Amino acid sequence: MIDAIASLGRSSLNALVVFGRAFLFLLQVLASLDIVIRRFGLTVVQIYSVGVRSLLIIIVSGLFVGMVLGYQGYITLVNFGAAEALGGVVALSLVRELGPVVTALLFAGRAGSALTAELGLMKTTEQLSAMEMMAVNPYRRIFAPRFVAGFVSMPLLAAIFSAVGVIGGYIVGVGMLGVDSGAYFSQMQSVTDWNEDVLSGVIKSIVFGFVVTWIAVFQGFNAMPTSEGISRATTQTVVVSSLAVLGLDFILTGLMFGTG
Amino acid sequence: MAEPVAEESPHIVIENLRFRRGRKVIFEDLSMRIPRGQVTTVMGPSGSGKTTLLRLIGGQLRPDGGRIWVDGQEVARLSTRRLYALRKRMGMLFQSGALLTDLSVFENVAFPLREHTDLPEDVLRTLVLLKLEAVGLRSARDLDPASLSGGMARRVALARAIALDPDLIMYDEPFTGLDPITMGQIVTLIRRTNQSLGLTSVLVSHDVTEAMTISDHVVLIADGRAVDAGAPDDLRARASDWSAQFLEGRPDGPVPFHYPGDSYREDLLGVRERRDD
Ligand SMILES: Nc1ncnc2c1ncn2[C@@H]1O[C@H](COP(=O)(O)OP(=O)(O)OP(=O)(O)O)[C@@H](O)[C@H]1O
Ligand SMILES: [Mg+2]
């Protein structure tokens, strides 16, 4: 019994220590952000490897999610004789919720895990130490550009996801189920509000991008310098950032739509 | 530039260094001097803290007590900017080579130059080729670090370490895991680098034969202290208990064969008590 309480106490303390380290790490990275302006090229390379390499999975998933939404939306709406409203339903679900959330989950799995593994390997093979000994600050040279790349790519990927999803809904709704093409888009325009829907989706995806990238980069930095350490950190990145995204989504949705 | 006393003063001075990892004391009271312009080898058994010592000298770790001066500057007291300036004048070869895996051999050697200078591309190219030529790998410049053998990786790392023309270079176990030919090449390279560039070389090693042939000065460490120091021949002649055991490779002696712990008998009988302290 006492042992159980003691181990609970110990693991909460450990969690607190890790969180503290993650926070200090974030501060150090933020203090190094001037490198992004001074040597923009470093960040561009990272945007390519974090963002562009995630494009395919984002486009394919967006297409399928949009198509499923087209189906499900149609089945429900046609009962009320409101099949023309399909465009609005598809767009709202994507822009407000599914775009940011699903993109963030995919981003954590594709780009986040890759970031953690890359940085963990750099740490294990002493590349980060070697850089320090060459008087190159890894926070500036390595962490800050990756952090900014993740943070910038995520909202763009979410926007692409939503746009492709709208096309997916169109393919199913208009192409296969016979909803009027003009109605699909005019409904979409009249129902979606810029501030209420689009902007809130963008804010969500910025927050998710920040959190997922923070977790991924920190896990790589903090990994035990062994091969098990790297694989454990990679798994942790996916698990922790997925949970963080879903939890934050609940909180953000409450904040944004709860009062309005 | 060079002060008159600089010639004679040691490059690195360590006084009463204390350092521990958690509860494990790694350095108890370590003092040594590393003369300028010579090859000094720090020898000690595995796990005696040789790598740790190099990291302390490079300012990556902070001592718990005592002081380390490099070139008259106390490392632990330097501001980040000063420390980085000092590191630009130090090269370090890691045990694993630690090449940057996403860059080619050429770019690895160019890395410190690109980070710290604004040299035009053609000058930079000439410099990098010069350094690669010095280690005999000019034609391997387009290879990937992953496709290099251990010995080649170490030579590339050496080219990278001398890219900024440092005045101090530190080698962590440069001989381990090499075949005799590659070992010979590395020994020659270290010696030649030391002579032609006139720099101070610090080696950390447990390969007695190579270390003794290559060094001007040897420091033996054990139990967190420097137990003996001097020119290789003096050390062999003098042969204190400890040095004799180490240099001749006897399994037991002042350095025990067994990891410290409970007695064998207690362990077998299962009377081992928990020691909480
Ligand atoms: N990051 C670390 N955390 C805790 N203990 C460590 C760490 N790194 C090294 N140690 C411990 O410090 C001691 C000295 O390590 P160090 O790597 O300096 O030894 P070494 O003399 O270089 O050994 P080798 O000859 O095997 O390379 C070892 O007992 C090791 O267990
Ligand atoms: Mg070592």
Coordinates of C-alpha atoms and ligand atoms in Angstrom, one line a residue:
Chain A
M1 CA 0.0 0.0 0.0
I2 CA 2.7 2.4 1.1
D3 CA 4.7 1.2 -1.9
A4 CA 1.9 2.0 -4.2
I5 CA 1.5 5.5 -2.9
A6 CA 5.2 6.1 -3.0
S7 CA 5.4 4.9 -6.6
L8 CA 2.5 7.1 -7.5
G9 CA 4.2 10.0 -5.9
R10 CA 7.5 9.2 -7.6
S11 CA 5.9 9.0 -11.1
S12 CA 4.0 12.3 -10.6
L13 CA 7.2 13.9 -9.5
N14 CA 8.9 12.5 -12.6
A15 CA 6.2 13.7 -14.9
L16 CA 6.6 17.2 -13.3
V17 CA 10.3 17.1 -13.9
V18 CA 9.8 16.2 -17.5
F19 CA 7.3 18.9 -18.0
G20 CA 9.7 21.4 -16.4
R21 CA 12.4 20.3 -18.7
A22 CA 10.1 20.6 -21.7
F23 CA 9.2 24.1 -20.7
L24 CA 12.8 25.2 -20.3
F25 CA 13.6 23.6 -23.6
L26 CA 10.8 25.6 -25.2
L27 CA 12.1 28.8 -23.7
Q28 CA 15.6 28.1 -25.1
V29 CA 14.2 27.4 -28.5
L30 CA 12.1 30.5 -28.5
A31 CA 15.2 32.5 -27.5
S32 CA 17.0 31.2 -30.6
L33 CA 14.3 32.1 -33.1
D34 CA 16.3 35.0 -34.6
I35 CA 18.2 32.3 -36.6
V36 CA 15.1 31.7 -38.6
I37 CA 15.3 35.3 -40.1
R38 CA 19.0 35.4 -40.3
R39 CA 19.3 32.1 -42.1
F40 CA 16.0 31.5 -43.7
G41 CA 17.4 28.7 -45.8
L42 CA 17.7 26.4 -42.8
T43 CA 14.0 26.6 -42.1
V44 CA 13.0 26.2 -45.8
V45 CA 14.8 22.8 -45.9
Q46 CA 12.9 21.8 -42.8
I47 CA 9.6 23.0 -44.2
Y48 CA 10.3 20.7 -47.1
S49 CA 11.0 17.7 -45.0
V50 CA 8.3 18.3 -42.4
G51 CA 5.6 19.8 -44.5
V52 CA 6.0 18.8 -48.1
R53 CA 6.8 15.2 -47.3
S54 CA 3.5 15.0 -45.4
L55 CA 1.5 16.3 -48.3
L56 CA 0.6 13.0 -49.9
I57 CA -0.9 11.4 -46.7
I58 CA -2.8 14.6 -46.0
I59 CA -4.3 14.8 -49.5
V60 CA -5.3 11.2 -49.7
S61 CA -6.8 11.2 -46.2
G62 CA -8.6 14.5 -46.9
L63 CA -10.1 13.1 -50.0
F64 CA -11.4 10.0 -48.3
V65 CA -12.7 11.9 -45.2
G66 CA -14.5 14.3 -47.5
M67 CA -16.1 11.4 -49.5
V68 CA -17.3 9.7 -46.4
L69 CA -18.7 13.0 -45.1
G70 CA -20.5 13.4 -48.5
Y71 CA -22.1 10.0 -48.0
Q72 CA -23.1 10.3 -44.4
G73 CA -24.3 13.9 -44.8
Y74 CA -26.4 13.0 -47.7
I75 CA -28.1 10.0 -46.0
T76 CA -29.1 12.2 -43.1
L77 CA -30.1 15.3 -45.0
V78 CA -32.1 13.5 -47.7
N79 CA -34.6 12.4 -45.0
F80 CA -35.4 16.0 -44.3
G81 CA -35.5 16.9 -48.0
A82 CA -32.5 19.1 -47.5
A83 CA -29.9 17.3 -49.7
E84 CA -28.9 20.7 -51.2
A85 CA -27.4 21.7 -47.8
L86 CA -24.7 19.0 -48.2
G87 CA -22.0 21.5 -49.2
G88 CA -22.5 23.5 -46.0
V89 CA -22.4 20.4 -43.8
V90 CA -19.3 19.0 -45.4
A91 CA -17.5 22.3 -45.3
L92 CA -18.4 23.1 -41.7
S93 CA -17.4 19.7 -40.4
L94 CA -14.0 20.0 -42.2
V95 CA -13.1 23.5 -41.5
R96 CA -14.1 23.6 -37.8
E97 CA -13.2 20.1 -36.6
L98 CA -11.9 17.4 -38.9
G99 CA -9.4 19.5 -40.8
P100 CA -7.4 20.7 -37.9
V101 CA -7.8 17.5 -35.7
V102 CA -7.3 14.8 -38.3
T103 CA -4.4 16.7 -39.9
A104 CA -2.8 17.1 -36.5
L105 CA -3.1 13.4 -35.7
L106 CA -1.7 12.5 -39.1
F107 CA 1.0 15.1 -38.7
A108 CA 2.0 13.7 -35.4
G109 CA 2.3 10.2 -36.9
R110 CA 4.1 11.2 -40.1
A111 CA 6.2 14.3 -39.3
G112 CA 6.3 14.3 -35.5
S113 CA 7.7 10.7 -35.2
A114 CA 10.2 11.4 -38.0
L115 CA 11.4 14.5 -36.2
T116 CA 11.8 12.7 -32.9
A117 CA 13.7 9.8 -34.5
E118 CA 16.0 12.1 -36.4
L119 CA 16.9 14.2 -33.3
G120 CA 17.1 11.1 -31.1
L121 CA 19.6 9.6 -33.5
M122 CA 21.6 12.8 -33.7
K123 CA 21.8 12.8 -29.9
T124 CA 22.7 9.1 -29.7
T125 CA 25.5 9.4 -32.3
E126 CA 26.9 12.5 -30.4
Q127 CA 26.2 14.8 -33.4
L128 CA 24.6 17.3 -31.1
S129 CA 27.6 17.2 -28.7
A130 CA 30.0 17.5 -31.7
M131 CA 28.2 20.5 -32.9
E132 CA 28.5 22.1 -29.4
M133 CA 32.2 21.4 -29.4
M134 CA 32.4 23.1 -32.8
A135 CA 30.9 26.2 -31.2
V136 CA 27.7 25.7 -33.0
N137 CA 24.6 26.1 -30.8
P138 CA 22.2 23.2 -31.6
Y139 CA 19.2 25.2 -30.4
R140 CA 19.8 27.6 -33.2
R141 CA 21.2 25.4 -35.8
I142 CA 18.9 22.3 -35.3
F143 CA 16.0 22.8 -33.0
A144 CA 14.7 26.3 -33.8
P145 CA 14.4 25.8 -37.6
R146 CA 12.5 22.4 -37.1
F147 CA 10.3 24.0 -34.6
V148 CA 9.3 26.8 -36.9
A149 CA 8.9 24.5 -39.8
G150 CA 6.4 22.3 -37.9
F151 CA 4.5 25.3 -36.6
V152 CA 4.2 26.9 -40.1
S153 CA 3.4 23.7 -42.0
M154 CA 0.6 22.5 -39.8
P155 CA -2.0 25.2 -40.6
L156 CA -1.2 25.0 -44.3
L157 CA -1.6 21.3 -44.3
A158 CA -4.9 21.6 -42.4
A159 CA -6.1 24.1 -45.1
I160 CA -5.2 21.7 -47.8
F161 CA -6.9 18.8 -46.0
S162 CA -10.1 20.8 -45.8
A163 CA -9.9 21.9 -49.4
V164 CA -9.4 18.4 -50.7
G165 CA -12.1 17.2 -48.4
V166 CA -14.6 19.6 -49.9
I167 CA -13.7 18.2 -53.3
G168 CA -14.2 14.6 -52.0
G169 CA -17.6 15.6 -50.7
Y170 CA -18.4 17.1 -54.1
I171 CA -17.3 13.9 -55.9
V172 CA -19.7 11.8 -53.9
G173 CA -22.5 14.2 -53.3
V174 CA -22.7 15.8 -56.8
G175 CA -21.0 13.2 -58.9
M176 CA -22.5 10.1 -57.5
L177 CA -25.6 11.0 -55.5
G178 CA -27.0 13.8 -57.8
V179 CA -26.9 16.9 -55.5
D180 CA -27.1 20.1 -57.6
S181 CA -23.6 21.4 -58.2
G182 CA -24.5 25.1 -57.9
A183 CA -26.4 24.4 -54.6
Y184 CA -23.4 22.5 -53.2
F185 CA -21.1 25.6 -53.4
S186 CA -23.7 28.3 -52.7
Q187 CA -24.9 26.5 -49.6
M188 CA -21.3 26.2 -48.5
Q189 CA -20.7 30.0 -49.0
S190 CA -23.8 31.1 -47.2
V191 CA -23.3 28.8 -44.2
T192 CA -19.6 29.2 -43.4
D193 CA -18.7 32.3 -41.6
W194 CA -15.2 33.7 -41.8
N195 CA -14.6 34.6 -38.2
E196 CA -16.7 31.9 -36.6
D197 CA -15.7 29.0 -38.6
V198 CA -12.6 29.5 -40.8
L199 CA -10.7 31.6 -38.3
S200 CA -11.4 29.3 -35.4
G201 CA -10.2 26.3 -37.5
V202 CA -7.0 28.2 -38.3
I203 CA -6.4 29.0 -34.7
K204 CA -6.9 25.4 -33.7
S205 CA -4.5 24.2 -36.3
I206 CA -1.9 26.8 -35.2
V207 CA -2.2 25.6 -31.6
F208 CA -2.0 22.0 -32.6
G209 CA 1.0 22.6 -34.8
F210 CA 2.8 24.3 -31.9
V211 CA 2.0 21.6 -29.5
V212 CA 2.8 18.6 -31.7
T213 CA 6.1 20.1 -32.9
W214 CA 7.1 21.0 -29.4
I215 CA 6.4 17.5 -28.2
A216 CA 8.2 15.9 -31.1
V217 CA 11.3 18.0 -30.9
F218 CA 11.5 17.8 -27.2
Q219 CA 11.1 14.0 -27.2
G220 CA 14.0 13.8 -29.6
F221 CA 16.1 16.1 -27.5
N222 CA 15.2 14.2 -24.3
A223 CA 15.5 10.7 -25.6
M224 CA 17.8 8.2 -23.9
P225 CA 20.8 7.9 -26.1
T226 CA 20.3 4.3 -27.0
S227 CA 18.2 2.5 -29.7
E228 CA 15.5 1.6 -27.3
G229 CA 15.5 5.2 -26.1
I230 CA 14.9 6.4 -29.6
S231 CA 12.0 4.0 -30.3
R232 CA 10.4 4.7 -26.9
A233 CA 10.7 8.5 -27.6
T234 CA 9.1 8.0 -31.1
T235 CA 6.2 6.1 -29.6
Q236 CA 5.8 8.7 -26.9
T237 CA 5.6 11.5 -29.5
V238 CA 2.7 9.9 -31.3
V239 CA 0.8 8.9 -28.1
V240 CA 1.4 12.1 -26.2
S241 CA 0.7 14.5 -29.1
S242 CA -2.5 12.6 -30.1
L243 CA -3.8 12.9 -26.6
A244 CA -2.8 16.5 -26.4
V245 CA -4.5 17.3 -29.7
L246 CA -7.8 15.7 -28.7
G247 CA -7.8 17.2 -25.2
L248 CA -6.9 20.7 -26.5
D249 CA -9.6 20.4 -29.2
F250 CA -12.2 19.9 -26.5
I251 CA -11.0 22.9 -24.6
L252 CA -10.6 25.1 -27.6
T253 CA -14.0 24.2 -29.0
G254 CA -15.5 25.0 -25.6
L255 CA -13.8 28.4 -25.5
M256 CA -14.7 29.3 -29.1
F257 CA -18.3 28.2 -29.4
G258 CA -19.3 27.8 -25.8
T259 CA -20.0 31.5 -25.3
G260 CA -21.0 32.5 -28.8
Chain B
M1 CA 49.9 37.9 -30.4
A2 CA 51.9 35.4 -28.4
E3 CA 52.8 36.5 -24.9
P4 CA 56.4 35.8 -23.9
V5 CA 55.4 33.4 -21.1
A6 CA 52.9 31.6 -23.3
E7 CA 55.6 29.3 -24.6
E8 CA 56.4 27.7 -21.3
S9 CA 53.0 27.9 -19.6
P10 CA 50.9 24.7 -19.8
H11 CA 48.0 24.7 -22.2
I12 CA 45.6 23.1 -19.8
V13 CA 45.8 23.2 -16.0
I14 CA 43.5 21.2 -13.9
E15 CA 43.5 21.7 -10.1
N16 CA 41.6 19.6 -7.5
L17 CA 38.9 18.7 -9.9
R18 CA 35.8 17.0 -8.4
F19 CA 33.0 15.6 -10.4
R20 CA 30.2 13.1 -9.8
R21 CA 27.3 11.6 -11.7
G22 CA 24.5 11.1 -9.3
R23 CA 26.1 9.3 -6.3
K24 CA 29.0 7.9 -8.3
V25 CA 32.1 10.0 -7.8
I26 CA 34.1 10.1 -11.0
F27 CA 36.8 12.6 -10.1
E28 CA 37.8 12.9 -6.5
D29 CA 40.7 15.2 -6.5
L30 CA 42.3 15.3 -10.0
S31 CA 45.2 17.6 -10.8
M32 CA 47.3 17.7 -13.9
R33 CA 49.1 19.9 -16.4
I34 CA 49.0 19.5 -20.1
P35 CA 52.0 21.0 -21.8
R36 CA 51.7 23.2 -24.9
G37 CA 52.6 21.9 -28.3
Q38 CA 53.0 18.3 -27.2
V39 CA 51.1 15.0 -27.4
T40 CA 49.7 14.1 -24.0
T41 CA 47.9 10.9 -23.4
V42 CA 45.5 10.4 -20.4
M43 CA 45.3 6.7 -19.7
G44 CA 43.0 4.9 -17.4
P45 CA 40.8 1.9 -17.2
S46 CA 37.4 1.8 -18.9
G47 CA 34.9 3.8 -17.0
S48 CA 37.5 5.9 -15.2
G49 CA 36.0 9.1 -16.7
K50 CA 38.3 9.8 -19.6
T51 CA 35.5 10.9 -21.9
T52 CA 34.0 12.8 -19.0
L53 CA 37.4 14.6 -18.6
L54 CA 37.4 15.8 -22.2
R55 CA 33.8 17.1 -21.8
L56 CA 34.8 19.0 -18.7
I57 CA 37.7 20.6 -20.6
G58 CA 35.4 21.5 -23.4
G59 CA 32.9 23.1 -21.0
Q60 CA 30.1 20.7 -21.8
L61 CA 30.0 19.6 -18.2
R62 CA 30.6 21.7 -15.1
P63 CA 32.9 20.5 -12.3
D64 CA 31.4 20.1 -8.8
G65 CA 34.7 21.5 -7.4
G66 CA 38.2 22.5 -8.5
R67 CA 39.2 24.4 -11.6
I68 CA 40.1 23.9 -15.2
W69 CA 42.1 26.5 -17.1
V70 CA 42.5 26.3 -20.8
D71 CA 44.9 28.9 -22.3
G72 CA 44.7 30.8 -19.0
Q73 CA 40.9 31.0 -19.0
E74 CA 38.8 29.3 -16.4
V75 CA 36.4 27.2 -18.5
A76 CA 33.5 27.0 -16.0
R77 CA 33.5 30.8 -15.5
L78 CA 33.2 31.8 -19.1
S79 CA 30.1 33.4 -20.6
T80 CA 28.5 31.4 -23.4
R81 CA 30.0 33.8 -26.0
R82 CA 33.5 33.4 -24.5
L83 CA 33.1 29.7 -24.2
Y84 CA 32.1 29.4 -27.9
A85 CA 35.1 31.6 -28.9
L86 CA 37.3 29.2 -26.9
R87 CA 35.8 26.2 -28.5
K88 CA 36.5 27.5 -32.0
R89 CA 40.2 27.1 -31.1
M90 CA 39.6 23.5 -29.9
G91 CA 39.0 20.5 -32.1
M92 CA 37.5 17.3 -30.7
L93 CA 37.3 13.9 -32.1
F94 CA 34.5 11.8 -30.6
Q95 CA 34.8 8.1 -30.0
S96 CA 32.3 7.5 -32.7
G97 CA 33.4 10.2 -35.1
A98 CA 30.1 11.9 -34.7
L99 CA 29.8 13.0 -38.4
L100 CA 26.6 14.7 -39.4
T101 CA 24.7 12.0 -41.1
D102 CA 22.7 14.2 -43.4
L103 CA 25.7 15.8 -45.0
S104 CA 28.3 14.4 -47.3
V105 CA 32.0 14.0 -46.3
F106 CA 32.8 17.3 -48.1
E107 CA 30.0 19.2 -46.3
N108 CA 31.0 17.7 -43.0
V109 CA 34.4 19.2 -43.2
A110 CA 33.0 22.4 -44.6
F111 CA 30.5 22.6 -41.8
P112 CA 32.6 24.6 -39.2
L113 CA 33.8 26.8 -42.0
R114 CA 30.4 27.6 -43.2
E115 CA 29.1 28.2 -39.7
H116 CA 31.9 30.5 -38.6
T117 CA 33.3 32.2 -41.6
D118 CA 32.0 34.0 -44.7
L119 CA 34.6 32.5 -47.1
P120 CA 33.7 32.6 -50.8
E121 CA 32.8 29.2 -52.2
D122 CA 36.0 28.6 -54.1
V123 CA 38.2 29.5 -51.2
L124 CA 36.1 27.2 -49.0
R125 CA 36.4 24.4 -51.5
T126 CA 40.2 24.7 -51.6
L127 CA 40.4 24.7 -47.8
V128 CA 38.2 21.6 -47.5
L129 CA 40.1 19.7 -50.1
L130 CA 43.4 20.6 -48.4
K131 CA 42.1 19.2 -45.1
L132 CA 40.8 16.1 -46.8
E133 CA 44.1 15.6 -48.6
A134 CA 45.9 15.8 -45.3
V135 CA 43.9 12.7 -44.1
G136 CA 44.1 11.0 -47.5
L137 CA 40.4 11.2 -48.2
R138 CA 40.2 13.8 -50.9
S139 CA 38.6 11.4 -53.3
A140 CA 36.0 10.3 -50.8
R141 CA 34.5 13.7 -50.6
D142 CA 31.2 12.9 -52.2
L143 CA 30.5 9.8 -50.0
D144 CA 27.9 9.6 -47.4
P145 CA 29.1 9.2 -43.7
A146 CA 27.0 6.0 -43.5
S147 CA 29.2 4.4 -46.2
L148 CA 32.5 5.0 -44.5
S149 CA 34.4 2.4 -42.5
G150 CA 35.2 3.2 -38.8
G151 CA 38.8 4.3 -39.7
M152 CA 37.7 6.5 -42.6
A153 CA 35.0 8.1 -40.4
R154 CA 37.6 8.9 -37.8
R155 CA 39.9 10.5 -40.5
V156 CA 37.0 12.6 -41.8
A157 CA 36.3 13.7 -38.2
L158 CA 40.0 14.6 -37.9
A159 CA 39.8 16.7 -41.1
R160 CA 36.7 18.4 -39.7
A161 CA 38.4 19.0 -36.3
I162 CA 41.3 20.8 -37.9
A163 CA 39.2 22.8 -40.3
L164 CA 39.3 25.9 -38.2
D165 CA 43.0 25.5 -37.5
P166 CA 42.6 25.0 -33.7
D167 CA 45.5 25.2 -31.3
L168 CA 44.3 22.3 -29.2
I169 CA 42.9 19.0 -30.4
M170 CA 41.4 16.3 -28.2
Y171 CA 41.0 12.7 -29.3
D172 CA 38.7 10.3 -27.5
E173 CA 39.9 6.7 -27.9
P174 CA 41.3 7.2 -31.4
F175 CA 42.6 3.6 -31.6
T176 CA 39.8 1.5 -30.5
G177 CA 38.2 -0.9 -33.0
L178 CA 40.7 -0.4 -35.7
D179 CA 42.8 -3.0 -37.6
P180 CA 46.6 -2.7 -37.3
I181 CA 47.0 -0.9 -40.6
T182 CA 44.3 1.7 -40.0
M183 CA 45.7 2.1 -36.5
G184 CA 49.1 2.8 -37.9
Q185 CA 47.6 5.4 -40.2
I186 CA 45.8 7.1 -37.4
V187 CA 48.9 7.1 -35.2
T188 CA 50.9 8.7 -38.0
L189 CA 48.2 11.3 -38.7
I190 CA 48.0 12.3 -35.0
R191 CA 51.8 12.7 -34.9
R192 CA 52.0 14.5 -38.2
T193 CA 49.1 16.8 -37.3
N194 CA 50.8 17.7 -34.1
Q195 CA 54.1 18.5 -35.7
S196 CA 52.9 20.3 -38.8
L197 CA 50.3 22.5 -37.1
G198 CA 52.2 22.9 -33.9
L199 CA 49.2 22.3 -31.8
T200 CA 48.6 20.7 -28.4
S201 CA 47.2 17.2 -28.7
V202 CA 45.4 15.5 -25.9
L203 CA 44.6 11.8 -26.3
V204 CA 42.4 9.7 -24.1
S205 CA 43.1 6.0 -24.4
H206 CA 43.5 2.6 -22.8
D207 CA 45.7 1.2 -25.6
V208 CA 49.0 1.2 -23.8
T209 CA 51.4 0.4 -26.7
E210 CA 50.1 3.0 -29.2
A211 CA 49.7 5.6 -26.5
M212 CA 53.2 5.1 -25.2
T213 CA 54.8 5.3 -28.6
I214 CA 52.9 8.4 -29.7
S215 CA 53.1 10.6 -26.6
D216 CA 55.5 13.0 -25.2
H217 CA 53.8 13.0 -21.9
V218 CA 51.5 10.5 -20.2
V219 CA 49.1 10.9 -17.3
L220 CA 47.6 7.8 -15.6
I221 CA 44.3 8.2 -13.8
A222 CA 42.5 5.8 -11.5
D223 CA 40.0 6.2 -8.6
G224 CA 39.3 9.7 -9.6
R225 CA 42.9 10.9 -9.2
A226 CA 46.0 11.3 -11.4
V227 CA 48.2 8.5 -10.0
D228 CA 51.2 9.0 -12.1
A229 CA 52.5 11.3 -14.8
G230 CA 55.7 11.8 -16.9
A231 CA 57.4 10.9 -20.1
P232 CA 56.6 7.3 -21.3
D233 CA 60.1 6.0 -20.6
D234 CA 60.2 7.4 -17.1
L235 CA 56.9 5.9 -16.3
R236 CA 58.0 2.5 -17.4
A237 CA 61.2 2.7 -15.5
R238 CA 59.6 4.0 -12.4
A239 CA 56.7 1.6 -12.4
S240 CA 54.7 2.3 -9.3
D241 CA 52.3 -0.5 -8.4
W242 CA 49.5 0.9 -10.2
S243 CA 51.3 1.9 -13.4
A244 CA 52.9 -1.5 -13.5
Q245 CA 49.6 -3.2 -13.3
F246 CA 48.1 -1.0 -16.0
L247 CA 51.0 -0.9 -18.4
E248 CA 51.6 -4.6 -18.2
G249 CA 47.9 -5.5 -18.3
R250 CA 47.8 -7.6 -15.1
P251 CA 44.2 -8.5 -14.3
D252 CA 44.3 -8.0 -10.5
G253 CA 46.3 -5.6 -8.3
P254 CA 45.7 -2.2 -6.9
V255 CA 42.8 -2.0 -9.3
P256 CA 40.5 -4.8 -8.2
F257 CA 39.1 -7.3 -10.7
H258 CA 35.7 -7.3 -8.9
Y259 CA 33.2 -4.5 -9.1
P260 CA 32.9 -3.2 -5.5
G261 CA 29.9 -4.7 -3.6
D262 CA 28.9 -7.3 -1.1
S263 CA 31.1 -10.2 -0.5
Y264 CA 30.7 -13.3 -2.7
R265 CA 29.8 -15.5 0.2
E266 CA 27.1 -13.2 1.5
D267 CA 25.6 -13.0 -2.0
L268 CA 25.5 -16.8 -2.4
L269 CA 24.0 -17.3 1.1
G270 CA 21.4 -14.7 0.3
V271 CA 22.1 -12.8 3.5
R272 CA 22.6 -9.6 1.4
E273 CA 21.0 -6.7 3.2
R274 CA 19.5 -3.7 1.5
R275 CA 21.8 -0.8 1.9
D276 CA 20.0 2.5 1.8
D277 CA 22.1 5.5 2.3
Ligands
LIG1 N1 25.3 10.6 -19.0 C1 25.7 9.8 -17.9 N2 24.9 9.7 -16.8 C2 25.3 9.0 -15.8 N3 26.5 8.4 -15.7 C3 27.4 8.5 -16.7 C4 27.0 9.2 -17.9 N4 28.0 9.2 -18.8 C5 29.0 8.5 -18.2 N5 28.6 8.1 -16.9 C6 29.4 7.3 -16.0 O1 30.6 7.9 -15.8 C7 31.7 7.1 -15.7 C8 32.8 7.5 -16.6 O2 32.3 7.5 -18.0 P1 33.3 7.8 -19.2 O3 32.5 7.7 -20.4 O4 33.9 9.2 -18.9 O5 34.4 6.7 -19.0 P2 35.6 6.4 -20.0 O6 36.8 6.4 -19.1 O7 35.6 7.3 -21.2 O8 35.3 4.9 -20.4 P3 35.6 4.1 -21.8 O9 37.1 3.9 -21.8 O10 34.8 2.9 -21.7 O11 35.2 5.1 -22.9 C9 31.2 5.7 -16.1 O12 31.2 4.9 -14.9 C10 29.8 5.9 -16.6 O13 28.9 4.9 -16.1
MG2 MG 35.0 7.0 -23.2

